[in-house]
Coordinates of C-alpha atoms and ligand atoms in Angstrom, one line a residue:
X30 CA 129.3 147.9 37.3
X31 CA 127.0 147.7 34.2
X32 CA 123.9 148.3 36.2
X33 CA 124.6 145.1 38.1
X34 CA 123.6 145.4 41.8
X35 CA 126.4 145.6 44.2
X36 CA 126.9 142.5 46.4
X37 CA 126.3 142.7 50.1
X38 CA 127.0 139.9 52.5
X39 CA 126.6 139.4 56.2
X40 CA 126.5 136.6 58.6
X41 CA 125.9 135.9 62.3
X42 CA 127.5 133.2 64.4
X43 CA 125.1 131.1 66.5
X44 CA 126.0 131.3 70.2
X45 CA 124.2 129.8 73.1
X46 CA 120.7 128.5 72.1
X47 CA 120.8 130.7 69.0
X48 CA 117.8 132.9 69.7
X49 CA 118.6 136.5 68.8
X50 CA 118.0 139.5 71.1
X51 CA 116.9 143.1 70.6
X52 CA 120.5 144.2 70.3
X53 CA 121.1 141.9 67.4
X54 CA 117.9 143.0 65.9
X55 CA 118.5 146.8 66.2
X56 CA 122.3 146.6 65.6
X57 CA 122.3 144.3 62.6
X58 CA 119.1 142.6 61.3
X59 CA 117.0 145.7 61.0
X60 CA 119.7 147.2 58.7
X61 CA 120.0 144.1 56.6
X62 CA 116.2 144.1 56.1
X63 CA 116.4 147.7 54.8
X64 CA 119.4 146.9 52.5
X65 CA 118.0 143.7 50.9
X66 CA 116.2 145.7 48.3
X67 CA 119.2 147.8 47.2
X68 CA 121.8 145.0 46.9
X69 CA 122.2 141.5 45.7
X70 CA 122.2 140.2 49.2
X71 CA 123.6 137.1 50.9
X72 CA 122.8 136.5 54.6
X73 CA 124.1 133.4 56.3
X74 CA 124.4 131.6 59.6
X75 CA 128.1 131.1 60.4
X76 CA 127.7 127.6 62.0
X77 CA 131.2 126.5 61.2
X78 CA 132.5 129.5 63.1
X79 CA 130.8 128.2 66.2
X80 CA 133.1 125.2 66.1
X81 CA 136.0 127.5 66.9
X82 CA 135.1 127.5 70.5
X83 CA 132.4 124.8 70.8
X84 CA 133.7 121.8 68.8
X85 CA 132.3 119.4 71.5
X86 CA 128.7 120.6 71.0
X87 CA 127.8 120.0 67.4
X88 CA 124.2 119.0 68.0
X89 CA 123.7 122.3 69.9
X90 CA 125.3 124.3 67.1
X91 CA 123.0 122.7 64.6
X92 CA 119.9 123.6 66.6
X93 CA 121.2 127.1 67.4
X94 CA 121.8 127.6 63.7
X95 CA 118.2 126.9 62.8
X96 CA 117.0 129.4 65.5
X97 CA 119.2 132.1 64.0
X98 CA 117.9 131.3 60.5
X99 CA 114.3 131.5 61.8
X100 CA 115.0 134.8 63.4
X101 CA 116.4 136.2 60.2
X102 CA 113.2 135.3 58.3
X103 CA 110.9 136.3 61.2
X104 CA 112.6 139.7 61.3
X105 CA 111.8 140.5 57.7
X106 CA 114.6 139.1 55.6
X107 CA 112.7 138.0 52.5
X108 CA 114.0 134.7 50.9
X109 CA 112.9 136.0 47.5
X110 CA 115.1 139.1 47.9
X111 CA 118.1 137.7 49.7
X112 CA 119.8 134.3 49.9
X113 CA 119.4 132.9 53.4
X114 CA 121.5 129.9 54.1
X115 CA 123.8 128.0 56.4
X116 CA 127.6 128.3 55.9
X117 CA 128.0 124.5 56.2
X118 CA 125.7 124.0 53.2
X119 CA 128.1 125.8 50.9
X120 CA 131.4 123.9 50.8
X121 CA 133.1 126.5 48.6
X122 CA 133.6 128.6 51.8
X123 CA 135.9 125.7 53.1
X124 CA 137.9 125.4 49.8
X125 CA 138.5 129.2 49.7
X126 CA 139.4 129.1 53.4
X127 CA 142.1 126.5 52.8
X128 CA 143.6 128.4 49.9
X129 CA 143.6 131.7 51.8
X130 CA 145.1 130.0 54.8
X131 CA 148.2 129.4 52.7
X132 CA 148.8 133.0 52.0
X133 CA 147.9 134.3 55.5
X134 CA 151.0 135.4 57.5
X135 CA 150.6 133.9 61.0
X136 CA 151.5 137.3 62.5
X137 CA 148.4 138.9 61.0
X138 CA 146.0 136.5 62.8
X139 CA 148.0 136.3 66.1
X140 CA 147.6 140.0 66.5
X141 CA 143.8 140.1 66.1
X142 CA 142.3 141.2 69.5
X143 CA 139.3 138.8 69.3
X144 CA 141.8 135.8 69.2
X145 CA 143.5 137.0 72.3
X146 CA 140.1 137.6 74.0
X147 CA 138.7 134.2 73.2
X148 CA 142.0 132.4 74.1
X149 CA 141.8 134.1 77.5
X150 CA 138.2 133.3 77.9
X151 CA 138.8 129.6 77.3
X152 CA 141.6 129.5 79.8
X153 CA 139.5 131.4 82.4
X154 CA 136.9 128.7 81.9
X155 CA 139.6 126.2 82.7
X156 CA 139.4 124.5 79.4
X157 CA 143.2 124.3 79.0
X158 CA 145.5 124.9 76.0
X159 CA 144.0 122.1 74.0
X160 CA 140.7 124.0 73.6
X161 CA 142.6 126.7 71.7
X162 CA 142.5 125.3 68.2
X163 CA 144.2 126.1 65.0
X164 CA 140.6 126.8 63.7
X165 CA 140.2 129.5 66.4
X166 CA 143.4 131.2 65.2
X167 CA 142.0 131.1 61.7
X168 CA 138.6 132.6 62.5
X169 CA 139.2 135.8 60.5
X170 CA 140.5 133.8 57.6
X171 CA 137.3 131.7 57.4
X172 CA 135.4 135.0 57.8
X173 CA 137.4 136.4 54.8
X174 CA 136.5 133.3 52.8
X175 CA 132.8 133.9 53.6
X176 CA 133.0 137.3 52.2
X177 CA 135.4 136.8 49.2
X178 CA 133.6 133.7 47.9
X179 CA 130.8 136.0 46.9
X180 CA 133.1 138.8 45.7
X181 CA 131.1 141.0 48.1
X182 CA 131.5 144.7 47.9
X183 CA 130.0 145.6 51.3
X184 CA 129.7 143.9 54.6
X185 CA 127.4 145.4 57.3
X186 CA 128.8 144.6 60.7
X187 CA 129.2 145.9 64.2
X188 CA 132.2 148.0 65.2
X189 CA 133.6 144.9 67.0
X190 CA 134.2 143.3 63.6
X191 CA 136.4 146.1 62.3
X192 CA 139.7 144.2 62.9
X193 CA 138.3 141.1 61.1
X194 CA 137.3 143.2 58.1
X195 CA 140.8 144.7 58.0
X196 CA 142.2 141.2 57.6
X197 CA 139.7 140.5 54.8
X198 CA 140.8 143.6 52.9
X199 CA 144.5 142.8 53.3
X200 CA 144.0 139.2 52.2
X201 CA 142.0 140.3 49.1
X202 CA 144.8 142.7 48.2
X203 CA 147.5 140.0 48.8
X204 CA 145.6 137.4 46.7
X205 CA 145.1 139.9 43.9
X206 CA 148.8 140.9 43.9
X207 CA 150.0 137.3 43.9
X208 CA 147.6 135.7 41.4
X209 CA 145.7 138.4 39.6
X210 CA 142.7 140.5 40.2
X211 CA 139.8 138.4 41.4
X212 CA 138.4 140.1 44.5
X213 CA 137.0 143.5 45.2
X214 CA 138.2 144.9 48.5
X215 CA 135.2 144.5 50.8
X216 CA 134.1 147.6 52.6
X217 CA 132.8 147.4 56.1
X218 CA 129.4 149.1 56.5
X219 CA 129.5 150.3 60.1
X220 CA 126.3 152.3 60.6
X221 CA 126.5 155.9 62.0
X222 CA 123.8 155.0 64.5
X223 CA 125.6 151.9 65.8
X224 CA 125.1 152.9 69.3
X225 CA 124.6 149.8 71.3
X226 CA 121.3 148.7 72.8
X227 CA 121.2 148.8 76.5
X228 CA 120.3 145.7 78.4
X229 CA 117.9 145.3 81.3
X230 CA 120.7 145.9 83.9
X231 CA 122.1 149.1 82.2
X232 CA 125.0 147.4 80.6
X233 CA 125.3 146.6 76.8
X234 CA 122.6 144.0 75.9
X235 CA 124.5 140.7 75.5
X236 CA 123.7 137.1 75.7
X237 CA 126.6 136.6 78.1
X238 CA 125.3 139.1 80.7
X239 CA 121.9 137.5 80.9
X240 CA 120.3 141.0 80.4
X241 CA 118.7 140.5 77.1
X242 CA 115.2 140.5 75.7
X243 CA 115.0 137.8 73.0
X244 CA 112.9 137.7 69.9
X245 CA 111.6 134.4 71.3
X246 CA 110.4 135.8 74.6
X247 CA 106.8 135.3 75.5
X248 CA 104.6 138.2 76.9
X249 CA 105.1 136.7 80.4
X250 CA 108.8 136.6 80.0
X251 CA 108.9 140.1 78.7
X252 CA 106.7 141.3 81.6
X253 CA 108.9 139.6 84.2
X254 CA 112.1 140.9 82.7
X255 CA 110.8 144.5 82.5
X256 CA 109.5 144.4 86.0
X257 CA 113.0 143.6 87.3
X258 CA 114.8 146.0 85.0
X259 CA 117.2 148.7 86.1
X260 CA 115.9 152.3 86.3
X261 CA 117.3 155.5 87.7
X262 CA 118.8 154.4 91.1
X263 CA 118.1 157.7 92.9
X264 CA 114.4 157.7 91.8
X265 CA 112.6 156.1 94.7
X266 CA 109.3 157.8 94.3
X267 CA 107.3 158.9 91.3
X268 CA 108.1 162.6 92.1
X269 CA 111.9 162.1 92.2
X270 CA 113.5 163.2 88.9
X271 CA 114.6 160.4 86.6
X272 CA 117.6 160.3 84.2
X273 CA 116.2 158.6 81.2
X274 CA 119.6 158.4 79.4
X275 CA 120.8 156.0 82.1
X276 CA 117.6 154.1 82.7
X277 CA 117.2 150.8 80.9
X278 CA 113.4 151.1 80.8
X279 CA 113.6 154.5 79.2
X280 CA 116.2 153.4 76.7
X281 CA 114.2 150.4 75.6
X282 CA 111.1 152.6 75.3
X283 CA 113.0 154.8 72.9
X284 CA 113.6 151.7 70.7
X285 CA 110.0 150.5 71.0
X286 CA 108.5 153.9 70.4
X287 CA 111.0 156.0 68.4
X288 CA 108.5 158.8 67.6
X289 CA 106.6 159.1 70.8
X290 CA 109.1 158.4 73.6
X291 CA 110.2 162.1 74.2
X292 CA 107.0 163.0 76.1
X293 CA 107.5 160.1 78.5
X294 CA 111.2 161.0 79.0
X295 CA 110.2 164.6 79.8
X296 CA 107.6 163.4 82.3
X297 CA 110.2 161.1 83.9
X298 CA 112.7 163.9 84.2
X299 CA 110.1 166.2 85.7
X300 CA 109.0 163.7 88.3
X301 CA 105.6 163.4 86.7
X302 CA 105.9 159.8 85.8
X303 CA 106.8 156.8 88.0
X304 CA 108.8 153.7 87.1
X305 CA 105.8 151.4 87.5
X306 CA 103.9 153.2 84.8
X307 CA 107.0 153.3 82.6
X308 CA 107.5 149.6 83.0
X309 CA 103.8 148.8 82.3
X310 CA 103.8 150.8 79.1
X311 CA 107.1 149.4 78.0
X312 CA 105.9 145.9 78.5
X313 CA 102.8 146.5 76.4
X314 CA 104.9 148.1 73.6
X315 CA 107.4 145.3 73.5
X316 CA 104.8 142.6 73.5
X317 CA 103.0 144.2 70.6
X318 CA 106.2 144.9 68.7
X319 CA 107.6 141.5 69.1
X320 CA 104.4 139.4 68.8
X321 CA 104.5 139.0 65.0
X322 CA 108.2 138.2 65.0
X323 CA 107.7 135.6 67.7
X324 CA 104.7 134.0 66.0
X325 CA 106.6 133.8 62.7
X326 CA 109.7 132.2 64.2
X327 CA 107.6 129.7 66.2
X328 CA 105.7 128.7 63.0
X329 CA 109.0 128.3 61.1
X330 CA 110.5 126.2 63.9
X331 CA 107.4 124.0 64.2
X332 CA 106.9 123.5 60.5
X333 CA 110.5 122.6 59.7
X334 CA 109.6 121.8 56.1
X335 CA 109.3 125.5 55.2
X336 CA 112.6 126.5 56.9
X337 CA 114.5 123.6 55.3
X338 CA 113.2 124.6 51.9
X339 CA 114.2 128.3 52.4
X340 CA 117.7 127.2 53.5
X341 CA 118.0 124.7 50.7
X342 CA 117.1 127.3 48.1
X343 CA 119.3 129.9 49.7
X344 CA 122.3 127.6 49.6
X345 CA 121.5 126.7 46.0
X346 CA 121.5 130.4 45.0
X347 CA 124.7 131.1 47.1
X348 CA 126.5 128.1 45.5
X349 CA 125.9 129.5 42.0
X350 CA 127.8 132.7 42.9
X351 CA 130.4 130.8 45.0
X352 CA 131.1 128.3 42.2
X353 CA 131.8 131.1 39.8
X354 CA 134.2 132.7 42.2
X355 CA 136.0 129.4 42.8
X356 CA 136.4 128.9 39.0
X357 CA 138.2 132.3 38.9
X358 CA 140.3 131.4 41.9
X359 CA 141.4 128.0 40.5
X360 CA 142.2 129.6 37.2
X361 CA 144.2 132.4 38.8
X362 CA 146.2 129.8 40.9
X363 CA 146.7 127.4 38.0
X364 CA 144.8 124.5 39.6
Ligands
LIG6 P1 126.9 139.0 68.7 O1 125.7 138.3 69.2 O2 127.6 139.8 69.8 O3 127.8 138.1 67.9 O4 126.5 140.1 67.7 C1 125.8 139.9 66.5 C2 125.5 141.2 65.8 O5 124.6 141.9 66.7 C3 126.7 142.2 65.6 O6 126.5 142.8 64.4 C4 126.6 143.1 66.8 O7 127.1 144.4 66.4 C5 125.1 143.2 67.0 N1 124.8 143.5 68.5 C6 125.0 142.6 69.5 N2 124.7 143.1 70.7 C7 124.3 144.4 70.4 C8 123.8 145.5 71.2 N3 123.6 145.4 72.6 N4 123.5 146.6 70.6 C9 123.6 146.8 69.3 N5 124.0 145.8 68.5 C10 124.4 144.6 69.0
LIG7 N1 132.3 137.2 63.1 C1 130.9 137.6 62.9 C2 130.3 137.9 64.2 O1 130.7 137.4 65.2 C3 130.1 136.6 62.1 C4 130.6 136.4 60.7 C5 131.2 135.3 60.3 C6 130.5 137.3 59.7 N2 131.5 135.4 58.9 C7 131.1 136.6 58.5 C8 130.1 138.6 59.6 C9 131.3 137.3 57.3 C10 130.2 139.2 58.3 C11 130.8 138.6 57.2 O2 129.3 138.7 64.3

């Protein structure tokens, strides 16, 4: 590639209030932060994607989008290394989405498991058939436009996104076959260590389970959450042996203290350490670890001028690359 850096793109869809949790941080953001020096990197907030299930709540989506962007920056994505922007600020995503939608066989998108899951979820919520939109069916096509509009080579995502990336690769191939070679086939970068972060109740950490520690949590919130967290059920007293692999407090400690946690696990197993001590130490570690992130995100959300400026510059940088791609696309399609 003539010494040109490879292009890496990733995005996150704002859900709920937007604040990201430790699972998002460990499973995605942390990796992006490491990769930003090796690649030409684009990181965006997929705010239009939130319309696929929440089209009645546009003010909430806008606010949630800003929270996600603040968490990106507070977690260490550096605007001078990586374009950070909102999808809705780069209209080229929409133009490419329209063109790709014309060459997407309906069968491809109807088969995607996330479509079926979201359709079932909406019907369980009693929202009726009219909440299942044409846009929801097209979710992976919009996601493909997000990726191809930067002619991205690699896309770091969680395992749950593998089916979407498969559509992206097939659409890139189909476009290239129909109109000429414009797009590289984007590779999913699914990390080896993509084990999921355990939530406070022992299930996977997730916004929808209410078991998450957020990057926005104050020391008091962290302390309350950890106090009520799930530990080894059979461990009633300090001297009972614990099973750290199944204990949410031990698992979170491993994240907070990746080099030193082993000693505490051995003590837990041997009945030499009680859950109270474990929880107290975990709280202190989480508070210290998350403090700089929380302070930075709060500052960004209070002084909105700085955040607006980062997002404006990010979109400007993104649009340069996206406009180049759209020129190639229009040429290839004779428009
Ligand atoms: P979501 O909030 O589920 O849309 O996820 C956004 C990103 O965070 C994806 O890349 C997920 O793979 C990652 N992620 C979410 N929850 C967890 C978790 N509990 N452990 C590890 N990664 C997670
Ligand atoms: N669907 C992704 C998620 O839920 C978010 C997303 C939208 C995305 N467009 C993308 C991820 C493009 C990577 C590349 O996490």
